[in-house]
Amino acid sequence: QVQLVESGGGLVQTGGSLRLSCAASGSIFSINTMGWYRQAPGKERELVATITSGGGANYADSVKGRFTISRDNAKNTVYLQMDSLKPEDTAVYYCNAVVVLISRAISSYGGQGTQVTVSA
């Protein structure tokens, strides 16, 4: 019913920047909270940042001051601007969206993930 497609991952050197995008499509009436999570090899998935439909953002302590989450409600898209990247930011990044469907049912959807690798 709803698809999330991430893009923008890649390989970058320490101190560099990347911008991730995640576009939602399908039977969408509106989208509540959108967010980014990440999972590094051998570690559990962790929250990176979330943003409400009104633009209120929350960040993990490890990325505060370096990452910025934003969204374009007209495009059903969420972004993650990542600056001052560190090797410990290396992970697969997943987006998530809490969607109000056209039927008015509410469900959570996730993307397939995009790899971010930060070289030392």
mmCIF file of N, CA and C in Angstrom:
data_model
loop_
_atom_site.group_PDB
_atom_site.id
_atom_site.type_symbol
_atom_site.label_atom_id
_atom_site.label_comp_id
_atom_site.label_asym_id
_atom_site.label_seq_id
_atom_site.Cartn_x
_atom_site.Cartn_y
_atom_site.Cartn_z
ATOM 1 N N GLN A 1 0.815 -1.206 0.000
ATOM 2 C CA GLN A 1 0.000 0.000 0.000
ATOM 3 C C GLN A 1 0.847 1.254 0.000
ATOM 4 N N VAL A 2 1.968 1.210 0.756
ATOM 5 C CA VAL A 2 2.874 2.349 0.835
ATOM 6 C C VAL A 2 4.301 1.857 0.627
ATOM 7 N N GLN A 3 5.040 2.582 -0.176
ATOM 8 C CA GLN A 3 6.440 2.260 -0.416
ATOM 9 C C GLN A 3 7.303 3.445 0.019
ATOM 10 N N LEU A 4 8.416 3.128 0.675
ATOM 11 C CA LEU A 4 9.410 4.134 1.036
ATOM 12 C C LEU A 4 10.698 3.797 0.297
ATOM 13 N N VAL A 5 11.233 4.763 -0.406
ATOM 14 C CA VAL A 5 12.449 4.546 -1.177
ATOM 15 C C VAL A 5 13.510 5.536 -0.728
ATOM 16 N N GLU A 6 14.605 4.991 -0.181
ATOM 17 C CA GLU A 6 15.713 5.825 0.283
ATOM 18 C C GLU A 6 16.743 5.997 -0.829
ATOM 19 N N SER A 7 17.461 7.093 -0.763
ATOM 20 C CA SER A 7 18.572 7.338 -1.686
ATOM 21 C C SER A 7 19.561 8.279 -1.027
ATOM 22 N N GLY A 8 20.759 8.341 -1.607
ATOM 23 C CA GLY A 8 21.740 9.309 -1.137
ATOM 24 C C GLY A 8 22.884 8.738 -0.340
ATOM 25 N N GLY A 9 22.859 7.448 -0.064
ATOM 26 C CA GLY A 9 23.972 6.862 0.670
ATOM 27 C C GLY A 9 25.208 6.767 -0.202
ATOM 28 N N GLY A 10 26.310 6.383 0.436
ATOM 29 C CA GLY A 10 27.550 6.238 -0.312
ATOM 30 C C GLY A 10 28.751 6.212 0.592
ATOM 31 N N LEU A 11 29.908 6.392 -0.023
ATOM 32 C CA LEU A 11 31.191 6.388 0.684
ATOM 33 C C LEU A 11 31.701 7.823 0.789
ATOM 34 N N VAL A 12 32.106 8.202 1.990
ATOM 35 C CA VAL A 12 32.595 9.557 2.214
ATOM 36 C C VAL A 12 33.725 9.510 3.228
ATOM 37 N N GLN A 13 34.618 10.463 3.165
ATOM 38 C CA GLN A 13 35.717 10.517 4.117
ATOM 39 C C GLN A 13 35.267 11.173 5.421
ATOM 40 N N THR A 14 35.995 10.906 6.472
ATOM 41 C CA THR A 14 35.735 11.543 7.768
ATOM 42 C C THR A 14 35.688 13.059 7.606
ATOM 43 N N GLY A 15 34.657 13.657 8.199
ATOM 44 C CA GLY A 15 34.469 15.090 8.100
ATOM 45 C C GLY A 15 33.604 15.519 6.932
ATOM 46 N N GLY A 16 33.281 14.581 6.062
ATOM 47 C CA GLY A 16 32.479 14.885 4.892
ATOM 48 C C GLY A 16 30.990 14.932 5.195
ATOM 49 N N SER A 17 30.208 15.120 4.128
ATOM 50 C CA SER A 17 28.762 15.252 4.258
ATOM 51 C C SER A 17 28.037 14.364 3.258
ATOM 52 N N LEU A 18 26.853 13.966 3.640
ATOM 53 C CA LEU A 18 25.933 13.258 2.758
ATOM 54 C C LEU A 18 24.524 13.722 3.062
ATOM 55 N N ARG A 19 23.655 13.631 2.070
ATOM 56 C CA ARG A 19 22.250 13.941 2.278
ATOM 57 C C ARG A 19 21.410 12.758 1.836
ATOM 58 N N LEU A 20 20.681 12.195 2.776
ATOM 59 C CA LEU A 20 19.784 11.088 2.477
ATOM 60 C C LEU A 20 18.381 11.622 2.204
ATOM 61 N N SER A 21 17.689 10.929 1.309
ATOM 62 C CA SER A 21 16.303 11.248 1.008
ATOM 63 C C SER A 21 15.468 9.987 1.122
ATOM 64 N N CYS A 22 14.213 10.156 1.482
ATOM 65 C CA CYS A 22 13.283 9.026 1.552
ATOM 66 C C CYS A 22 11.924 9.516 1.093
ATOM 67 N N ALA A 23 11.463 8.970 -0.023
ATOM 68 C CA ALA A 23 10.188 9.372 -0.591
ATOM 69 C C ALA A 23 9.147 8.288 -0.384
ATOM 70 N N ALA A 24 7.996 8.687 0.116
ATOM 71 C CA ALA A 24 6.890 7.761 0.344
ATOM 72 C C ALA A 24 5.865 7.916 -0.769
ATOM 73 N N SER A 25 5.305 6.787 -1.191
ATOM 74 C CA SER A 25 4.282 6.808 -2.229
ATOM 75 C C SER A 25 3.282 5.698 -1.965
ATOM 76 N N GLY A 26 2.092 5.857 -2.550
ATOM 77 C CA GLY A 26 1.063 4.842 -2.377
ATOM 78 C C GLY A 26 -0.230 5.447 -1.887
ATOM 79 N N SER A 27 -0.967 4.680 -1.120
ATOM 80 C CA SER A 27 -2.303 5.071 -0.674
ATOM 81 C C SER A 27 -2.232 5.950 0.579
ATOM 82 N N ILE A 28 -1.641 7.124 0.401
ATOM 83 C CA ILE A 28 -1.354 8.016 1.521
ATOM 84 C C ILE A 28 -2.373 9.133 1.615
ATOM 85 N N PHE A 29 -2.962 9.268 2.817
ATOM 86 C CA PHE A 29 -3.797 10.434 3.101
ATOM 87 C C PHE A 29 -2.931 11.524 3.713
ATOM 88 N N SER A 30 -2.142 11.131 4.696
ATOM 89 C CA SER A 30 -1.190 12.048 5.309
ATOM 90 C C SER A 30 -0.125 11.220 6.029
ATOM 91 N N ILE A 31 0.941 11.883 6.429
ATOM 92 C CA ILE A 31 2.011 11.199 7.144
ATOM 93 C C ILE A 31 2.262 11.907 8.463
ATOM 94 N N ASN A 32 2.265 11.158 9.530
ATOM 95 C CA ASN A 32 2.564 11.720 10.845
ATOM 96 C C ASN A 32 4.081 11.790 11.005
ATOM 97 N N THR A 33 4.622 11.128 11.989
ATOM 98 C CA THR A 33 6.055 11.185 12.235
ATOM 99 C C THR A 33 6.838 10.420 11.177
ATOM 100 N N MET A 34 7.933 11.013 10.750
ATOM 101 C CA MET A 34 8.893 10.341 9.868
ATOM 102 C C MET A 34 10.237 10.311 10.600
ATOM 103 N N GLY A 35 11.037 9.327 10.273
ATOM 104 C CA GLY A 35 12.294 9.231 10.999
ATOM 105 C C GLY A 35 13.345 8.421 10.268
ATOM 106 N N TRP A 36 14.535 8.498 10.816
ATOM 107 C CA TRP A 36 15.667 7.729 10.310
ATOM 108 C C TRP A 36 16.233 6.872 11.426
ATOM 109 N N TYR A 37 16.560 5.647 11.096
ATOM 110 C CA TYR A 37 17.214 4.719 11.999
ATOM 111 C C TYR A 37 18.467 4.212 11.300
ATOM 112 N N ARG A 38 19.350 3.613 12.066
ATOM 113 C CA ARG A 38 20.536 3.032 11.443
ATOM 114 C C ARG A 38 20.937 1.764 12.178
ATOM 115 N N GLN A 39 21.617 0.903 11.446
ATOM 116 C CA GLN A 39 22.109 -0.341 12.033
ATOM 117 C C GLN A 39 23.508 -0.603 11.512
ATOM 118 N N ALA A 40 24.451 -0.625 12.427
ATOM 119 C CA ALA A 40 25.829 -0.937 12.096
ATOM 120 C C ALA A 40 26.056 -2.440 12.240
ATOM 121 N N PRO A 41 27.062 -2.979 11.573
ATOM 122 C CA PRO A 41 27.334 -4.419 11.664
ATOM 123 C C PRO A 41 27.526 -4.864 13.107
ATOM 124 N N GLY A 42 26.808 -5.895 13.496
ATOM 125 C CA GLY A 42 26.934 -6.438 14.834
ATOM 126 C C GLY A 42 26.253 -5.644 15.920
ATOM 127 N N LYS A 43 25.529 -4.603 15.535
ATOM 128 C CA LYS A 43 24.860 -3.768 16.532
ATOM 129 C C LYS A 43 23.355 -3.744 16.283
ATOM 130 N N GLU A 44 22.608 -3.327 17.316
ATOM 131 C CA GLU A 44 21.172 -3.215 17.172
ATOM 132 C C GLU A 44 20.812 -1.939 16.404
ATOM 133 N N ARG A 45 19.628 -1.968 15.812
ATOM 134 C CA ARG A 45 19.150 -0.781 15.125
ATOM 135 C C ARG A 45 18.890 0.322 16.152
ATOM 136 N N GLU A 46 19.303 1.539 15.821
ATOM 137 C CA GLU A 46 19.119 2.654 16.735
ATOM 138 C C GLU A 46 18.453 3.834 16.041
ATOM 139 N N LEU A 47 17.746 4.605 16.833
ATOM 140 C CA LEU A 47 17.099 5.803 16.324
ATOM 141 C C LEU A 47 18.142 6.876 16.055
ATOM 142 N N VAL A 48 18.017 7.536 14.913
ATOM 143 C CA VAL A 48 18.902 8.653 14.587
ATOM 144 C C VAL A 48 18.168 9.969 14.790
ATOM 145 N N ALA A 49 17.013 10.106 14.170
ATOM 146 C CA ALA A 49 16.260 11.352 14.271
ATOM 147 C C ALA A 49 14.829 11.116 13.837
ATOM 148 N N THR A 50 13.917 11.911 14.393
ATOM 149 C CA THR A 50 12.528 11.885 13.968
ATOM 150 C C THR A 50 12.032 13.308 13.766
ATOM 151 N N ILE A 51 10.969 13.438 12.981
ATOM 152 C CA ILE A 51 10.373 14.739 12.741
ATOM 153 C C ILE A 51 8.870 14.566 12.602
ATOM 154 N N THR A 52 8.125 15.430 13.285
ATOM 155 C CA THR A 52 6.678 15.373 13.224
ATOM 156 C C THR A 52 6.169 16.092 11.969
ATOM 157 N N SER A 53 4.888 15.965 11.719
ATOM 158 C CA SER A 53 4.310 16.636 10.562
ATOM 159 C C SER A 53 4.416 18.155 10.696
ATOM 160 N N GLY A 54 4.492 18.630 11.922
ATOM 161 C CA GLY A 54 4.632 20.071 12.148
ATOM 162 C C GLY A 54 6.057 20.557 12.146
ATOM 163 N N GLY A 55 7.005 19.629 12.005
ATOM 164 C CA GLY A 55 8.408 20.025 11.910
ATOM 165 C C GLY A 55 9.208 19.881 13.190
ATOM 166 N N GLY A 56 8.589 19.379 14.246
ATOM 167 C CA GLY A 56 9.323 19.169 15.480
ATOM 168 C C GLY A 56 10.294 18.014 15.351
ATOM 169 N N ALA A 57 11.559 18.252 15.677
ATOM 170 C CA ALA A 57 12.596 17.252 15.467
ATOM 171 C C ALA A 57 13.229 16.793 16.771
ATOM 172 N N ASN A 58 13.637 15.538 16.778
ATOM 173 C CA ASN A 58 14.390 14.969 17.882
ATOM 174 C C ASN A 58 15.575 14.202 17.322
ATOM 175 N N TYR A 59 16.669 14.208 18.064
ATOM 176 C CA TYR A 59 17.898 13.575 17.589
ATOM 177 C C TYR A 59 18.509 12.699 18.659
ATOM 178 N N ALA A 60 19.194 11.666 18.224
ATOM 179 C CA ALA A 60 20.035 10.901 19.130
ATOM 180 C C ALA A 60 21.194 11.792 19.575
ATOM 181 N N ASP A 61 21.633 11.607 20.814
ATOM 182 C CA ASP A 61 22.730 12.432 21.325
ATOM 183 C C ASP A 61 23.970 12.343 20.441
ATOM 184 N N SER A 62 24.189 11.177 19.865
ATOM 185 C CA SER A 62 25.404 10.954 19.078
ATOM 186 C C SER A 62 25.454 11.762 17.786
ATOM 187 N N VAL A 63 24.312 12.296 17.347
ATOM 188 C CA VAL A 63 24.290 13.036 16.075
ATOM 189 C C VAL A 63 23.884 14.493 16.240
ATOM 190 N N LYS A 64 23.523 14.886 17.454
ATOM 191 C CA LYS A 64 23.109 16.275 17.685
ATOM 192 C C LYS A 64 24.209 17.238 17.272
ATOM 193 N N GLY A 65 23.811 18.282 16.549
ATOM 194 C CA GLY A 65 24.769 19.280 16.099
ATOM 195 C C GLY A 65 25.456 18.926 14.794
ATOM 196 N N ARG A 66 25.294 17.678 14.338
ATOM 197 C CA ARG A 66 25.931 17.251 13.081
ATOM 198 C C ARG A 66 24.914 16.871 12.014
ATOM 199 N N PHE A 67 23.796 16.292 12.424
ATOM 200 C CA PHE A 67 22.765 15.851 11.490
ATOM 201 C C PHE A 67 21.546 16.772 11.604
ATOM 202 N N THR A 68 20.863 16.959 10.472
ATOM 203 C CA THR A 68 19.634 17.744 10.449
ATOM 204 C C THR A 68 18.569 16.999 9.671
ATOM 205 N N ILE A 69 17.433 16.764 10.315
ATOM 206 C CA ILE A 69 16.316 16.109 9.653
ATOM 207 C C ILE A 69 15.329 17.177 9.195
ATOM 208 N N SER A 70 14.755 16.972 8.022
ATOM 209 C CA SER A 70 13.753 17.885 7.500
ATOM 210 C C SER A 70 12.782 17.099 6.634
ATOM 211 N N ARG A 71 11.691 17.732 6.256
ATOM 212 C CA ARG A 71 10.709 17.034 5.421
ATOM 213 C C ARG A 71 10.002 18.024 4.520
ATOM 214 N N ASP A 72 9.514 17.485 3.416
ATOM 215 C CA ASP A 72 8.673 18.231 2.483
ATOM 216 C C ASP A 72 7.339 17.505 2.450
ATOM 217 N N ASN A 73 6.361 18.046 3.138
ATOM 218 C CA ASN A 73 5.071 17.357 3.246
ATOM 219 C C ASN A 73 4.379 17.247 1.890
ATOM 220 N N ALA A 74 4.572 18.209 1.026
ATOM 221 C CA ALA A 74 3.939 18.164 -0.293
ATOM 222 C C ALA A 74 4.483 17.016 -1.137
ATOM 223 N N LYS A 75 5.725 16.636 -0.873
ATOM 224 C CA LYS A 75 6.367 15.550 -1.627
ATOM 225 C C LYS A 75 6.428 14.244 -0.846
ATOM 226 N N ASN A 76 5.874 14.242 0.381
ATOM 227 C CA ASN A 76 5.931 13.039 1.232
ATOM 228 C C ASN A 76 7.366 12.517 1.351
ATOM 229 N N THR A 77 8.277 13.440 1.553
ATOM 230 C CA THR A 77 9.694 13.100 1.559
ATOM 231 C C THR A 77 10.356 13.619 2.833
ATOM 232 N N VAL A 78 11.234 12.805 3.375
ATOM 233 C CA VAL A 78 12.032 13.192 4.535
ATOM 234 C C VAL A 78 13.497 13.150 4.142
ATOM 235 N N TYR A 79 14.264 14.070 4.700
ATOM 236 C CA TYR A 79 15.684 14.186 4.381
ATOM 237 C C TYR A 79 16.513 14.070 5.662
ATOM 238 N N LEU A 80 17.751 13.660 5.494
ATOM 239 C CA LEU A 80 18.707 13.667 6.600
ATOM 240 C C LEU A 80 20.012 14.242 6.072
ATOM 241 N N GLN A 81 20.315 15.455 6.475
ATOM 242 C CA GLN A 81 21.580 16.081 6.126
ATOM 243 C C GLN A 81 22.599 15.684 7.183
ATOM 244 N N MET A 82 23.657 15.030 6.753
ATOM 245 C CA MET A 82 24.668 14.522 7.667
ATOM 246 C C MET A 82 25.987 15.232 7.406
ATOM 247 N N ASP A 83 26.433 15.999 8.360
ATOM 248 C CA ASP A 83 27.688 16.735 8.257
ATOM 249 C C ASP A 83 28.681 16.234 9.305
ATOM 250 N N SER A 84 29.944 16.579 9.107
ATOM 251 C CA SER A 84 30.999 16.181 10.049
ATOM 252 C C SER A 84 30.930 14.691 10.348
ATOM 253 N N LEU A 85 30.817 13.910 9.303
ATOM 254 C CA LEU A 85 30.650 12.469 9.468
ATOM 255 C C LEU A 85 31.880 11.828 10.088
ATOM 256 N N LYS A 86 31.614 10.794 10.887
ATOM 257 C CA LYS A 86 32.653 10.048 11.586
ATOM 258 C C LYS A 86 32.577 8.579 11.179
ATOM 259 N N PRO A 87 33.668 7.847 11.325
ATOM 260 C CA PRO A 87 33.626 6.409 10.996
ATOM 261 C C PRO A 87 32.516 5.667 11.758
ATOM 262 N N GLU A 88 32.229 6.091 12.968
ATOM 263 C CA GLU A 88 31.185 5.410 13.743
ATOM 264 C C GLU A 88 29.775 5.684 13.222
ATOM 265 N N ASP A 89 29.639 6.560 12.241
ATOM 266 C CA ASP A 89 28.348 6.762 11.589
ATOM 267 C C ASP A 89 28.091 5.729 10.498
ATOM 268 N N THR A 90 29.091 4.915 10.204
ATOM 269 C CA THR A 90 28.945 3.881 9.181
ATOM 270 C C THR A 90 27.844 2.907 9.589
ATOM 271 N N ALA A 91 26.869 2.732 8.708
ATOM 272 C CA ALA A 91 25.718 1.881 9.000
ATOM 273 C C ALA A 91 24.802 1.844 7.784
ATOM 274 N N VAL A 92 23.829 0.959 7.851
ATOM 275 C CA VAL A 92 22.716 1.021 6.907
ATOM 276 C C VAL A 92 21.655 1.921 7.537
ATOM 277 N N TYR A 93 21.232 2.911 6.794
ATOM 278 C CA TYR A 93 20.249 3.876 7.272
ATOM 279 C C TYR A 93 18.878 3.557 6.683
ATOM 280 N N TYR A 94 17.896 3.499 7.563
ATOM 281 C CA TYR A 94 16.533 3.167 7.176
ATOM 282 C C TYR A 94 15.607 4.332 7.515
ATOM 283 N N CYS A 95 14.662 4.616 6.628
ATOM 284 C CA CYS A 95 13.651 5.602 6.994
ATOM 285 C C CYS A 95 12.385 4.880 7.429
ATOM 286 N N ASN A 96 11.574 5.593 8.157
ATOM 287 C CA ASN A 96 10.324 5.057 8.677
ATOM 288 C C ASN A 96 9.276 6.155 8.624
ATOM 289 N N ALA A 97 8.032 5.769 8.390
ATOM 290 C CA ALA A 97 6.955 6.751 8.355
ATOM 291 C C ALA A 97 5.697 6.158 8.960
ATOM 292 N N VAL A 98 5.034 6.944 9.785
ATOM 293 C CA VAL A 98 3.727 6.567 10.322
ATOM 294 C C VAL A 98 2.691 7.216 9.417
ATOM 295 N N VAL A 99 1.999 6.383 8.665
ATOM 296 C CA VAL A 99 1.152 6.860 7.568
ATOM 297 C C VAL A 99 -0.322 6.709 7.907
ATOM 298 N N VAL A 100 -1.070 7.755 7.629
ATOM 299 C CA VAL A 100 -2.527 7.667 7.645
ATOM 300 C C VAL A 100 -2.940 7.345 6.203
ATOM 301 N N LEU A 101 -3.496 6.162 6.031
ATOM 302 C CA LEU A 101 -3.870 5.718 4.690
ATOM 303 C C LEU A 101 -5.161 6.398 4.229
ATOM 304 N N ILE A 102 -5.428 6.255 2.957
ATOM 305 C CA ILE A 102 -6.662 6.817 2.402
ATOM 306 C C ILE A 102 -7.878 6.246 3.122
ATOM 307 N N SER A 103 -7.775 5.013 3.577
ATOM 308 C CA SER A 103 -8.848 4.368 4.335
ATOM 309 C C SER A 103 -8.980 4.918 5.742
ATOM 310 N N ARG A 104 -8.005 5.769 6.147
ATOM 311 C CA ARG A 104 -7.903 6.373 7.478
ATOM 312 C C ARG A 104 -7.314 5.417 8.500
ATOM 313 N N ALA A 105 -6.934 4.218 8.071
ATOM 314 C CA ALA A 105 -6.156 3.346 8.944
ATOM 315 C C ALA A 105 -4.764 3.947 9.084
ATOM 316 N N ILE A 106 -4.113 3.619 10.210
ATOM 317 C CA ILE A 106 -2.767 4.135 10.478
ATOM 318 C C ILE A 106 -1.808 2.970 10.587
ATOM 319 N N SER A 107 -0.693 3.075 9.868
ATOM 320 C CA SER A 107 0.276 1.995 9.899
ATOM 321 C C SER A 107 1.680 2.565 9.734
ATOM 322 N N SER A 108 2.651 1.804 10.186
ATOM 323 C CA SER A 108 4.051 2.205 10.088
ATOM 324 C C SER A 108 4.720 1.455 8.954
ATOM 325 N N TYR A 109 5.543 2.166 8.185
ATOM 326 C CA TYR A 109 6.236 1.568 7.053
ATOM 327 C C TYR A 109 7.722 1.922 7.127
ATOM 328 N N GLY A 110 8.536 1.015 6.591
ATOM 329 C CA GLY A 110 9.977 1.239 6.565
ATOM 330 C C GLY A 110 10.539 1.036 5.178
ATOM 331 N N GLY A 111 11.689 1.676 4.942
ATOM 332 C CA GLY A 111 12.357 1.535 3.662
ATOM 333 C C GLY A 111 13.314 0.351 3.643
ATOM 334 N N GLN A 112 13.988 0.187 2.502
ATOM 335 C CA GLN A 112 14.871 -0.966 2.330
ATOM 336 C C GLN A 112 16.283 -0.688 2.847
ATOM 337 N N GLY A 113 16.571 0.556 3.126
ATOM 338 C CA GLY A 113 17.876 0.905 3.673
ATOM 339 C C GLY A 113 18.848 1.393 2.622
ATOM 340 N N THR A 114 19.748 2.263 3.040
ATOM 341 C CA THR A 114 20.811 2.752 2.170
ATOM 342 C C THR A 114 22.110 2.761 2.967
ATOM 343 N N GLN A 115 23.180 2.279 2.351
ATOM 344 C CA GLN A 115 24.451 2.135 3.051
ATOM 345 C C GLN A 115 25.195 3.459 3.106
ATOM 346 N N VAL A 116 25.668 3.796 4.288
ATOM 347 C CA VAL A 116 26.549 4.950 4.482
ATOM 348 C C VAL A 116 27.854 4.437 5.063
ATOM 349 N N THR A 117 28.949 4.714 4.384
ATOM 350 C CA THR A 117 30.257 4.281 4.842
ATOM 351 C C THR A 117 31.172 5.493 4.964
ATOM 352 N N VAL A 118 31.736 5.665 6.148
ATOM 353 C CA VAL A 118 32.634 6.787 6.405
ATOM 354 C C VAL A 118 34.036 6.233 6.629
ATOM 355 N N SER A 119 34.941 6.602 5.753
ATOM 356 C CA SER A 119 36.308 6.091 5.864
ATOM 357 C C SER A 119 37.141 6.994 6.775
ATOM 358 N N ALA A 120 38.076 6.352 7.466
ATOM 359 C CA ALA A 120 38.924 7.102 8.416
ATOM 360 C C ALA A 120 39.970 7.939 7.693
#
